[in-house]
PDB file of C-alpha atoms in Angstrom:
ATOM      1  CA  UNK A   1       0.000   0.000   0.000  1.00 65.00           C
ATOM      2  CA  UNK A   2       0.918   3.554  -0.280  1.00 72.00           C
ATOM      3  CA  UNK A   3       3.225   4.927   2.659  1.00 81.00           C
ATOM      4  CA  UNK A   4       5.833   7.472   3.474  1.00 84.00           C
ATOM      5  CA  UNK A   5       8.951   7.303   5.780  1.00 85.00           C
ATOM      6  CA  UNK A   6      10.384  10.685   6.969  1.00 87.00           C
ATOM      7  CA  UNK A   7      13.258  11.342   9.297  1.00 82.00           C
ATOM      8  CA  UNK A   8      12.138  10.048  12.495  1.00 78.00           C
ATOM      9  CA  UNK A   9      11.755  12.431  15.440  1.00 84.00           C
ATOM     10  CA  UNK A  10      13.450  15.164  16.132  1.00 91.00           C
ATOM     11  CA  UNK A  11      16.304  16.938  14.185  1.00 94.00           C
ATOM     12  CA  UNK A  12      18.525  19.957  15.610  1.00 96.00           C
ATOM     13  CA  UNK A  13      20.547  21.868  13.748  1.00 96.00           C
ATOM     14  CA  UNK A  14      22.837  25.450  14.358  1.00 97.00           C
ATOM     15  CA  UNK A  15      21.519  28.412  12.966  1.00 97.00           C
ATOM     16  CA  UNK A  16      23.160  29.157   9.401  1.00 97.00           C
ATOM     17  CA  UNK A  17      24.029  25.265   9.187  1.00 98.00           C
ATOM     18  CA  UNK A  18      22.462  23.187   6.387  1.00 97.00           C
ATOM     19  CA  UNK A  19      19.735  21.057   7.209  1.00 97.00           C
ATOM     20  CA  UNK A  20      18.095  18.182   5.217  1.00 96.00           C
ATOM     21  CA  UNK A  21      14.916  16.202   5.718  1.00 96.00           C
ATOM     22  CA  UNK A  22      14.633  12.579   4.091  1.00 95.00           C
ATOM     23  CA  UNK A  23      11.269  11.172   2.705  1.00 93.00           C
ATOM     24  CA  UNK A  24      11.136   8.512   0.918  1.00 91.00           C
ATOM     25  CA  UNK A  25       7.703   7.155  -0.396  1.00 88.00           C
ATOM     26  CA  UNK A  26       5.599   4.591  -1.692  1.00 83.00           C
ATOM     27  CA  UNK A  27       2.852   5.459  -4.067  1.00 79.00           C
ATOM     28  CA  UNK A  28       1.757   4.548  -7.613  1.00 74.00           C
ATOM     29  CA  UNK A  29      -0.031   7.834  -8.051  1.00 72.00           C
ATOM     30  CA  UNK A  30       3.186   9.391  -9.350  1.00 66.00           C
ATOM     31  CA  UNK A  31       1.146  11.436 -11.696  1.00 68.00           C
ATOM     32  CA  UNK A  32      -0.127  13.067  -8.815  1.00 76.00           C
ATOM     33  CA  UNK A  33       1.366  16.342  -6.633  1.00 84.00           C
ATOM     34  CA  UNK A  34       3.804  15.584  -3.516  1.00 89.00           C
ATOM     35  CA  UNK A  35       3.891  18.099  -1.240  1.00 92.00           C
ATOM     36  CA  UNK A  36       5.604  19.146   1.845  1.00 95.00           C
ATOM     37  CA  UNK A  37       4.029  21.034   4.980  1.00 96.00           C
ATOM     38  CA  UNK A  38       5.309  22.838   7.378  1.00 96.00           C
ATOM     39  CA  UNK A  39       3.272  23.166  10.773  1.00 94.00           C
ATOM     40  CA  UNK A  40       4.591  26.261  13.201  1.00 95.00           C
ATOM     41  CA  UNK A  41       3.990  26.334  16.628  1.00 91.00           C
ATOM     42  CA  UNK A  42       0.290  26.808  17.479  1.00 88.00           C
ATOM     43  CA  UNK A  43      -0.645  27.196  13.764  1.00 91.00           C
ATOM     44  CA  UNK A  44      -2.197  24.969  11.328  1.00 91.00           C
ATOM     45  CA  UNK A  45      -0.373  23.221   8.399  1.00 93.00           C
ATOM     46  CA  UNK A  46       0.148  24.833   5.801  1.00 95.00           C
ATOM     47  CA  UNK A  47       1.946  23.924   2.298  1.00 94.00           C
ATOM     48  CA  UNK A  48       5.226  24.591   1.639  1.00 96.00           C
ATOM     49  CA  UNK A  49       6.400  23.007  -1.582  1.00 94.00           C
ATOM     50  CA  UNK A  50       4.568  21.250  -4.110  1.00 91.00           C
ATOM     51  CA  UNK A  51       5.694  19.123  -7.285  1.00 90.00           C
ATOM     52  CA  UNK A  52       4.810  16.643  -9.351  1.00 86.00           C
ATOM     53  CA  UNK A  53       7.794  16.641 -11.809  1.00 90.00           C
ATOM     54  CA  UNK A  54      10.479  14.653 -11.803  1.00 91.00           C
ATOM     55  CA  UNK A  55      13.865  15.480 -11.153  1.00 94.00           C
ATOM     56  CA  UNK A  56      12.981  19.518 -10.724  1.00 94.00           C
ATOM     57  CA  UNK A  57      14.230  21.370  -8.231  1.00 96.00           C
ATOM     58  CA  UNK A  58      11.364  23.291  -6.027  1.00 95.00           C
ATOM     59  CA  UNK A  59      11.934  26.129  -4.246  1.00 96.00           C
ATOM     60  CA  UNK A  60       9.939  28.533  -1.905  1.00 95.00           C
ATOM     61  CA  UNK A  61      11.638  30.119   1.625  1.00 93.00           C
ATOM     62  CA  UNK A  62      14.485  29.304   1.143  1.00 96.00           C
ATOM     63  CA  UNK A  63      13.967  25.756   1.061  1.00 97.00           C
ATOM     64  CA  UNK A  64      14.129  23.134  -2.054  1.00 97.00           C
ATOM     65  CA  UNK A  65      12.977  19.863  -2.518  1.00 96.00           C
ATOM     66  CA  UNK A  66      13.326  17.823  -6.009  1.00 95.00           C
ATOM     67  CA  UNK A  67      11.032  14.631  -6.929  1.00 92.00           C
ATOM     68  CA  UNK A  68      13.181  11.489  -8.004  1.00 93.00           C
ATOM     69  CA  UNK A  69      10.925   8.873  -8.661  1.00 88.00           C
ATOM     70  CA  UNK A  70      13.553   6.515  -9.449  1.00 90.00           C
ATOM     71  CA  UNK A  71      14.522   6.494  -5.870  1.00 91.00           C
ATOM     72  CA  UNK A  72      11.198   7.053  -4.452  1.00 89.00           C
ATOM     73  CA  UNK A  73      12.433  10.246  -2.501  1.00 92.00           C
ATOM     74  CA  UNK A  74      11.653  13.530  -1.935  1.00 94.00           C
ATOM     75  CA  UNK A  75      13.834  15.425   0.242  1.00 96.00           C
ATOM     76  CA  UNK A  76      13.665  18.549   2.161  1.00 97.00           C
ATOM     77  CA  UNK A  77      16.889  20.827   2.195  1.00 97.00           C
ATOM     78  CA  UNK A  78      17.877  24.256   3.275  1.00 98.00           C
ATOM     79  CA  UNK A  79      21.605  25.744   2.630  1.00 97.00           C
ATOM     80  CA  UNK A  80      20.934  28.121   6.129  1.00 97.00           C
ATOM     81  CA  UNK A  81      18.719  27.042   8.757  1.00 97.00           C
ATOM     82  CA  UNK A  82      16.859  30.058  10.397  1.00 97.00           C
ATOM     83  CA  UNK A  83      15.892  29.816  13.862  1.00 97.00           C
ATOM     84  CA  UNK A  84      11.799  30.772  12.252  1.00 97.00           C
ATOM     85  CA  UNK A  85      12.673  27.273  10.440  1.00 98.00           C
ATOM     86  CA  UNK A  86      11.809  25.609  13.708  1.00 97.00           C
ATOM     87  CA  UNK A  87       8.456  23.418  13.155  1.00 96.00           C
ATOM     88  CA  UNK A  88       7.171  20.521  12.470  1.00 94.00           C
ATOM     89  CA  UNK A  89       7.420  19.303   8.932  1.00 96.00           C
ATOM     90  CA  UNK A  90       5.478  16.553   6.957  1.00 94.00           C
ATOM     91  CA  UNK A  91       6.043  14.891   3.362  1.00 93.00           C
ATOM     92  CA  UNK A  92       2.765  14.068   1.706  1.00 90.00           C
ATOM     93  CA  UNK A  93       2.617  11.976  -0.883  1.00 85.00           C
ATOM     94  CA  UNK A  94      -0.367  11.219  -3.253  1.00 80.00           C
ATOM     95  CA  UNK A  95      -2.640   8.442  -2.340  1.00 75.00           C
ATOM     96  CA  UNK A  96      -5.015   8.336  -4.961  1.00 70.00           C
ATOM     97  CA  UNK A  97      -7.641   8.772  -2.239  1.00 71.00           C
ATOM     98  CA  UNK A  98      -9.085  11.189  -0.520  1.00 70.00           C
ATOM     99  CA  UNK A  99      -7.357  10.141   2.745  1.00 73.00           C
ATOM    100  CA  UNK A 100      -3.186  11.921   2.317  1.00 78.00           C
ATOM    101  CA  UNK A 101      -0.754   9.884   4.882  1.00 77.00           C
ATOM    102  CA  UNK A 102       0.209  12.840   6.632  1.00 82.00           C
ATOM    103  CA  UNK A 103       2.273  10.965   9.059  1.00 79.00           C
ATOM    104  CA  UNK A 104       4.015  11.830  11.977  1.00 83.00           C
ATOM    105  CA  UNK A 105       6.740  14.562  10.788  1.00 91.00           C
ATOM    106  CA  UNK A 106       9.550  15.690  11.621  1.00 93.00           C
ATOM    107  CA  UNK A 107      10.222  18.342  14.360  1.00 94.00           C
ATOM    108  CA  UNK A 108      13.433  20.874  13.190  1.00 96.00           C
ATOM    109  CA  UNK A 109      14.466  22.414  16.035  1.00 97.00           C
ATOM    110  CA  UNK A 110      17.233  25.115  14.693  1.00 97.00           C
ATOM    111  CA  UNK A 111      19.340  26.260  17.888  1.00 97.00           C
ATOM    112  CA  UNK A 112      21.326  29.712  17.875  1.00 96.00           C
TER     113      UNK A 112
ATOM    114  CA  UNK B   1      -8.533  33.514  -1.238  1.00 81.00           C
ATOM    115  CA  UNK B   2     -10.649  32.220   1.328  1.00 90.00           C
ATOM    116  CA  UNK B   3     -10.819  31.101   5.397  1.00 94.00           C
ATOM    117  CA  UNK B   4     -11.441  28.153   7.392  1.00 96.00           C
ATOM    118  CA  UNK B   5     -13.013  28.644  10.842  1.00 97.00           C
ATOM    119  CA  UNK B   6     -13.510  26.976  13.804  1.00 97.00           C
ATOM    120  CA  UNK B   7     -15.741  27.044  16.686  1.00 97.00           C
ATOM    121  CA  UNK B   8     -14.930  27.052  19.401  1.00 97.00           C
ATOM    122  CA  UNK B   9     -10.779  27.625  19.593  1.00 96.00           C
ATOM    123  CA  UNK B  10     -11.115  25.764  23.269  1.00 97.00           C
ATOM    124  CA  UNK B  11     -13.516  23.597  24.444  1.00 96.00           C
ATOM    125  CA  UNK B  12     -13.345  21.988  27.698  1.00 95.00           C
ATOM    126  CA  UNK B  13     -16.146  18.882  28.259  1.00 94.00           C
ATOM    127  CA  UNK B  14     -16.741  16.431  31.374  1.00 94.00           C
ATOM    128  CA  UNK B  15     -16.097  13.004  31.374  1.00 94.00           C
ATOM    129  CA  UNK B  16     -18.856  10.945  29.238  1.00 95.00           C
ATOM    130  CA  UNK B  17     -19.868  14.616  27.549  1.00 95.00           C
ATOM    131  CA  UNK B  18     -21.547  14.857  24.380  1.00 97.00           C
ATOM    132  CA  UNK B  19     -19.049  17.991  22.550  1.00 97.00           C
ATOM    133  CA  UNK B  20     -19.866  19.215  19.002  1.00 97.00           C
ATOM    134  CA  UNK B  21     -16.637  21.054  17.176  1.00 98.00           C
ATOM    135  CA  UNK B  22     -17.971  23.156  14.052  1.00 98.00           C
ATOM    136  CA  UNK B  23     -15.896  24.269  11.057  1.00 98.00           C
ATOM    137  CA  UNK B  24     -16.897  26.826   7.756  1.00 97.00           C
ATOM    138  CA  UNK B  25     -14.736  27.076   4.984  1.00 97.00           C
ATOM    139  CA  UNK B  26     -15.490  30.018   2.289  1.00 96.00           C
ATOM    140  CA  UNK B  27     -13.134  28.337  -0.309  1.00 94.00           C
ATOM    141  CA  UNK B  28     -16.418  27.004  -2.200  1.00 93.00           C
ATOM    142  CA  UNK B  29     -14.609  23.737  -1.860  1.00 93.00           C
ATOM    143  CA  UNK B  30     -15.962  20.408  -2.234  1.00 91.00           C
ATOM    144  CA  UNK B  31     -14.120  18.541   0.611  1.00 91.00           C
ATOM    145  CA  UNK B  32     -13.746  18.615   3.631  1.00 94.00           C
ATOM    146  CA  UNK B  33     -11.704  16.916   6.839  1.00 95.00           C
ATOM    147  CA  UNK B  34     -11.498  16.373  10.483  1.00 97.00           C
ATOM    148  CA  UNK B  35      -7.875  15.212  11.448  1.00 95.00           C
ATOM    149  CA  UNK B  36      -7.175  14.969  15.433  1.00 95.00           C
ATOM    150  CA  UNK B  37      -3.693  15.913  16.380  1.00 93.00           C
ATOM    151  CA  UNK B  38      -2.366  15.086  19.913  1.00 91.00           C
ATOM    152  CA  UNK B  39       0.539  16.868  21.701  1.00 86.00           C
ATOM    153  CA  UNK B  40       3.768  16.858  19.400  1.00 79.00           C
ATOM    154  CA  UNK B  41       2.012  14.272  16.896  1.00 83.00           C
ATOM    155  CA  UNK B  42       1.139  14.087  13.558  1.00 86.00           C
ATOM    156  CA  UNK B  43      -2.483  14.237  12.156  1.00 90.00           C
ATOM    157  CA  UNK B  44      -4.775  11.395  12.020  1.00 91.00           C
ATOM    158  CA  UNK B  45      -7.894  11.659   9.986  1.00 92.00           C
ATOM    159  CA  UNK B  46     -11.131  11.151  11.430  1.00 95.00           C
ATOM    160  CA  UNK B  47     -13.318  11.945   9.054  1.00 96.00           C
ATOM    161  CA  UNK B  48     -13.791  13.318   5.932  1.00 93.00           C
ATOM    162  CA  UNK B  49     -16.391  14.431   2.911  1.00 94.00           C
ATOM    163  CA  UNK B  50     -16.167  14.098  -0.718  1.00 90.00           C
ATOM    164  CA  UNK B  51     -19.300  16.648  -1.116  1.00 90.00           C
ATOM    165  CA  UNK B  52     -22.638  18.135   0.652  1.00 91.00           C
ATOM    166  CA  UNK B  53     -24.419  15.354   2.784  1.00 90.00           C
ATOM    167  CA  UNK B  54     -21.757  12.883   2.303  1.00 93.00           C
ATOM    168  CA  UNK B  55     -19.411  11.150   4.929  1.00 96.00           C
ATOM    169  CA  UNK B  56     -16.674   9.095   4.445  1.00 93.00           C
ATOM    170  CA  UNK B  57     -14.804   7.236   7.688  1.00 94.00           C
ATOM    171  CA  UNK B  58     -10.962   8.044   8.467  1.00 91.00           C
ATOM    172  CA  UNK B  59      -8.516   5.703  10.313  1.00 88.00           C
ATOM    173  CA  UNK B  60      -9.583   7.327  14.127  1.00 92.00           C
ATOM    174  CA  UNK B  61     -13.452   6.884  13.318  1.00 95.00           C
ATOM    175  CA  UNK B  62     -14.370   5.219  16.414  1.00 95.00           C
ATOM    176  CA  UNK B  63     -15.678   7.468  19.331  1.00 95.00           C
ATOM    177  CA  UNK B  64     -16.840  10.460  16.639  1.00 97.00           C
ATOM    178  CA  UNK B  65     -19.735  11.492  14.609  1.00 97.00           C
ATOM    179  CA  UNK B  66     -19.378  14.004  11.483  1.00 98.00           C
ATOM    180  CA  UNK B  67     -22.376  15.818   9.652  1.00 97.00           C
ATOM    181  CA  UNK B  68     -21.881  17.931   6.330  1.00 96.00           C
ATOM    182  CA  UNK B  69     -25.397  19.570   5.729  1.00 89.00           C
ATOM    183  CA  UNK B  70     -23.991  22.189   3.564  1.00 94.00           C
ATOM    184  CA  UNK B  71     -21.152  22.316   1.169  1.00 95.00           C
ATOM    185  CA  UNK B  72     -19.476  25.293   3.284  1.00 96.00           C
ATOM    186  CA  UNK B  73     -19.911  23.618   6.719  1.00 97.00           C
ATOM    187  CA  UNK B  74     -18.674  20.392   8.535  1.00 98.00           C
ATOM    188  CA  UNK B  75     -19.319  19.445  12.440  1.00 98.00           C
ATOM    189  CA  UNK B  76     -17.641  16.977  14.476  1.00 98.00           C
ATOM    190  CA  UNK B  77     -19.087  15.153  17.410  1.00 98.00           C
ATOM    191  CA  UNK B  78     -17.346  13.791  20.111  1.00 97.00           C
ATOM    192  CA  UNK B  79     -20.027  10.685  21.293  1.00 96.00           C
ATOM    193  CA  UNK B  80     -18.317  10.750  24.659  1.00 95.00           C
ATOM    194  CA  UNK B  81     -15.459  12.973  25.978  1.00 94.00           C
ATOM    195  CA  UNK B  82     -13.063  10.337  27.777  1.00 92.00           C
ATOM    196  CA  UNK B  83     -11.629  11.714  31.168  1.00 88.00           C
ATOM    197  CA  UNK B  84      -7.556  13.085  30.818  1.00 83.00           C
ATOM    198  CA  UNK B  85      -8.096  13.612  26.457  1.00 85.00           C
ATOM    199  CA  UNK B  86      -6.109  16.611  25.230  1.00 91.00           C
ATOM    200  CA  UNK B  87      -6.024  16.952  21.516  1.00 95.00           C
ATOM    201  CA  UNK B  88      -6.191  19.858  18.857  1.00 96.00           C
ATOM    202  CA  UNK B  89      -8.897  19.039  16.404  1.00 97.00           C
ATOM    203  CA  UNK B  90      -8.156  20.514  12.906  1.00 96.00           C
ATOM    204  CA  UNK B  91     -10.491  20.943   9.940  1.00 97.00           C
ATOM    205  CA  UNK B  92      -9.545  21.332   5.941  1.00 95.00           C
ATOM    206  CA  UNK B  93     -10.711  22.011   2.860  1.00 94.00           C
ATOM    207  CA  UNK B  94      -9.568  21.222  -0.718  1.00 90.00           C
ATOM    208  CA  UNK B  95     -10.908  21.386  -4.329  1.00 86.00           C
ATOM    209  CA  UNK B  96     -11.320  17.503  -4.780  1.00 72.00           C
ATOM    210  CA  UNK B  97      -9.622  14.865  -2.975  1.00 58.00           C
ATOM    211  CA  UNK B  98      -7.122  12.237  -4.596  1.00 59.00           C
ATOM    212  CA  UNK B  99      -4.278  13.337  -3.265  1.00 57.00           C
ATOM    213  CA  UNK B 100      -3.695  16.433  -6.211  1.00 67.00           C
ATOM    214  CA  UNK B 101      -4.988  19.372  -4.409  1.00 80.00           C
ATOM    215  CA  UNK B 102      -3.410  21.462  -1.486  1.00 86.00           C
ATOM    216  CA  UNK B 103      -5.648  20.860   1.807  1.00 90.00           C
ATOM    217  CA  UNK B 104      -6.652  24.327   4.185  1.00 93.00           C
ATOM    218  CA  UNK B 105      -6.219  24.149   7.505  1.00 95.00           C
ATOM    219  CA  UNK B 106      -8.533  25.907  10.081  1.00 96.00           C
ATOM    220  CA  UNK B 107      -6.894  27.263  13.213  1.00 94.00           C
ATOM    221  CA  UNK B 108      -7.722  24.137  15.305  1.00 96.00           C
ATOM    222  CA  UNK B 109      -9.779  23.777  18.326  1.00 97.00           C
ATOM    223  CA  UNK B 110      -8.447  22.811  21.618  1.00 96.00           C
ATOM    224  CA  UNK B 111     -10.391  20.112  23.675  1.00 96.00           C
ATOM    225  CA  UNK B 112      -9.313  19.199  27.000  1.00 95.00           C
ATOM    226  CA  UNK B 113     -11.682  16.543  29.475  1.00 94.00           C
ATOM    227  CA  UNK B 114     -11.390  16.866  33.127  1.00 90.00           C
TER     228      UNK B 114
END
């Protein structure tokens, strides 16, 4: 069935240090848009990339994430982690349903 | 652009209490979703609906009611509040389902059972 496996947990990183989440997925609605969401403290998710092409870079805030679909992955990186950067952060891959596996994220913590 | 809301932002409920959790969305969107989300978790869906008057059963089902009587509005039910639960509730919207579309969040609503 379809599935997704972030980073687990929690990930710290220094301020103005790279930082770079893993997803890998399994889906076979790879027609279909992957996203990433990014929930701040307190707030609601909301998106933060989108893409359904593969092998193109995405970018928005600073942050990039390009599809391979021959690896199944869709990672998360940032060249300089901002201490707003700190949230919780979930890969969402299609499902051809109307249920997304949202998962349970990964919490960035970025430390000064 | 357009707004989710959600009434009420807390909501504290007794042991064995009935609670209703409303949410309107003025997207004009077609679906709609209830996900739970407990202390540092991810979401889990509860419910969700493809269209007006329609109701389709998430993974966390059990213990919760939904009603969609009009395409802009969709209320959750807790049957019966169970003594020590802390969860934000959270309620989306999106154009059509199938995975293609961004989902809306609302702001969440905070229950808490003494």
């Amino acid at each position: 069935g379809d599935s997704v496996t972030q980073t687990e947990g929690l990930v710290t990183v220094t301020e103005g240090l790279p930082v770079k989440l893993n997803c890998t997925y399994q889906t076979t609605y790879l027609t279909i848009a992957f996203f990433w969401y990014v929930q701040y403290l307190n707030e609601a998710p909301q998106v933060l990339l989108k893409s359904s092409t593969d092998n193109k870079r995405t970018e928005h805030q600073g942050f990039h994430a390009t599809l391979h679909k021959s690896s199944s992955s869709f990672h998360l990186q940032k060249s300089s982690a901002q201490l707003s950067d700190s949230a919780l952060y979930y890969c969402v891959p299609p499902s051809g349903s109307w249920q997304l596996i949202f998962g349970s994220g990964t919490q960035l913590t970025v430390m000064p | 652009g357009g707004i989710i809301t959600q009434t009420p932002k807390f909501l504290i409920g007794q042991e064995g209490q009935k609670l209703t959790l409303k949410c309107q969305q003025n997207f004009n969107h077609d679906t709609m979703y209830w996900y739970r989300q407990d202390s540092g978790k991810g979401l889990r869906l509860i419910y969700y609906s493809i269209t007006e008057n329609d109701l389709q059963k998430g993974d966390l089902s059990e213990g919760y009611d939904a009603s969609r009587e009009k395409k802009s509005s969709f209320s959750l039910t807790v049957t019966s509040a169970q003594k020590n639960e802390m969860a934000v509730f959270l309620c989306a919207s999106s154009i059509v389902g199938l995975g293609g579309e961004e989902q809306y969040f609302g702001p969440g609503t905070r229950l808490t059972v003494l």
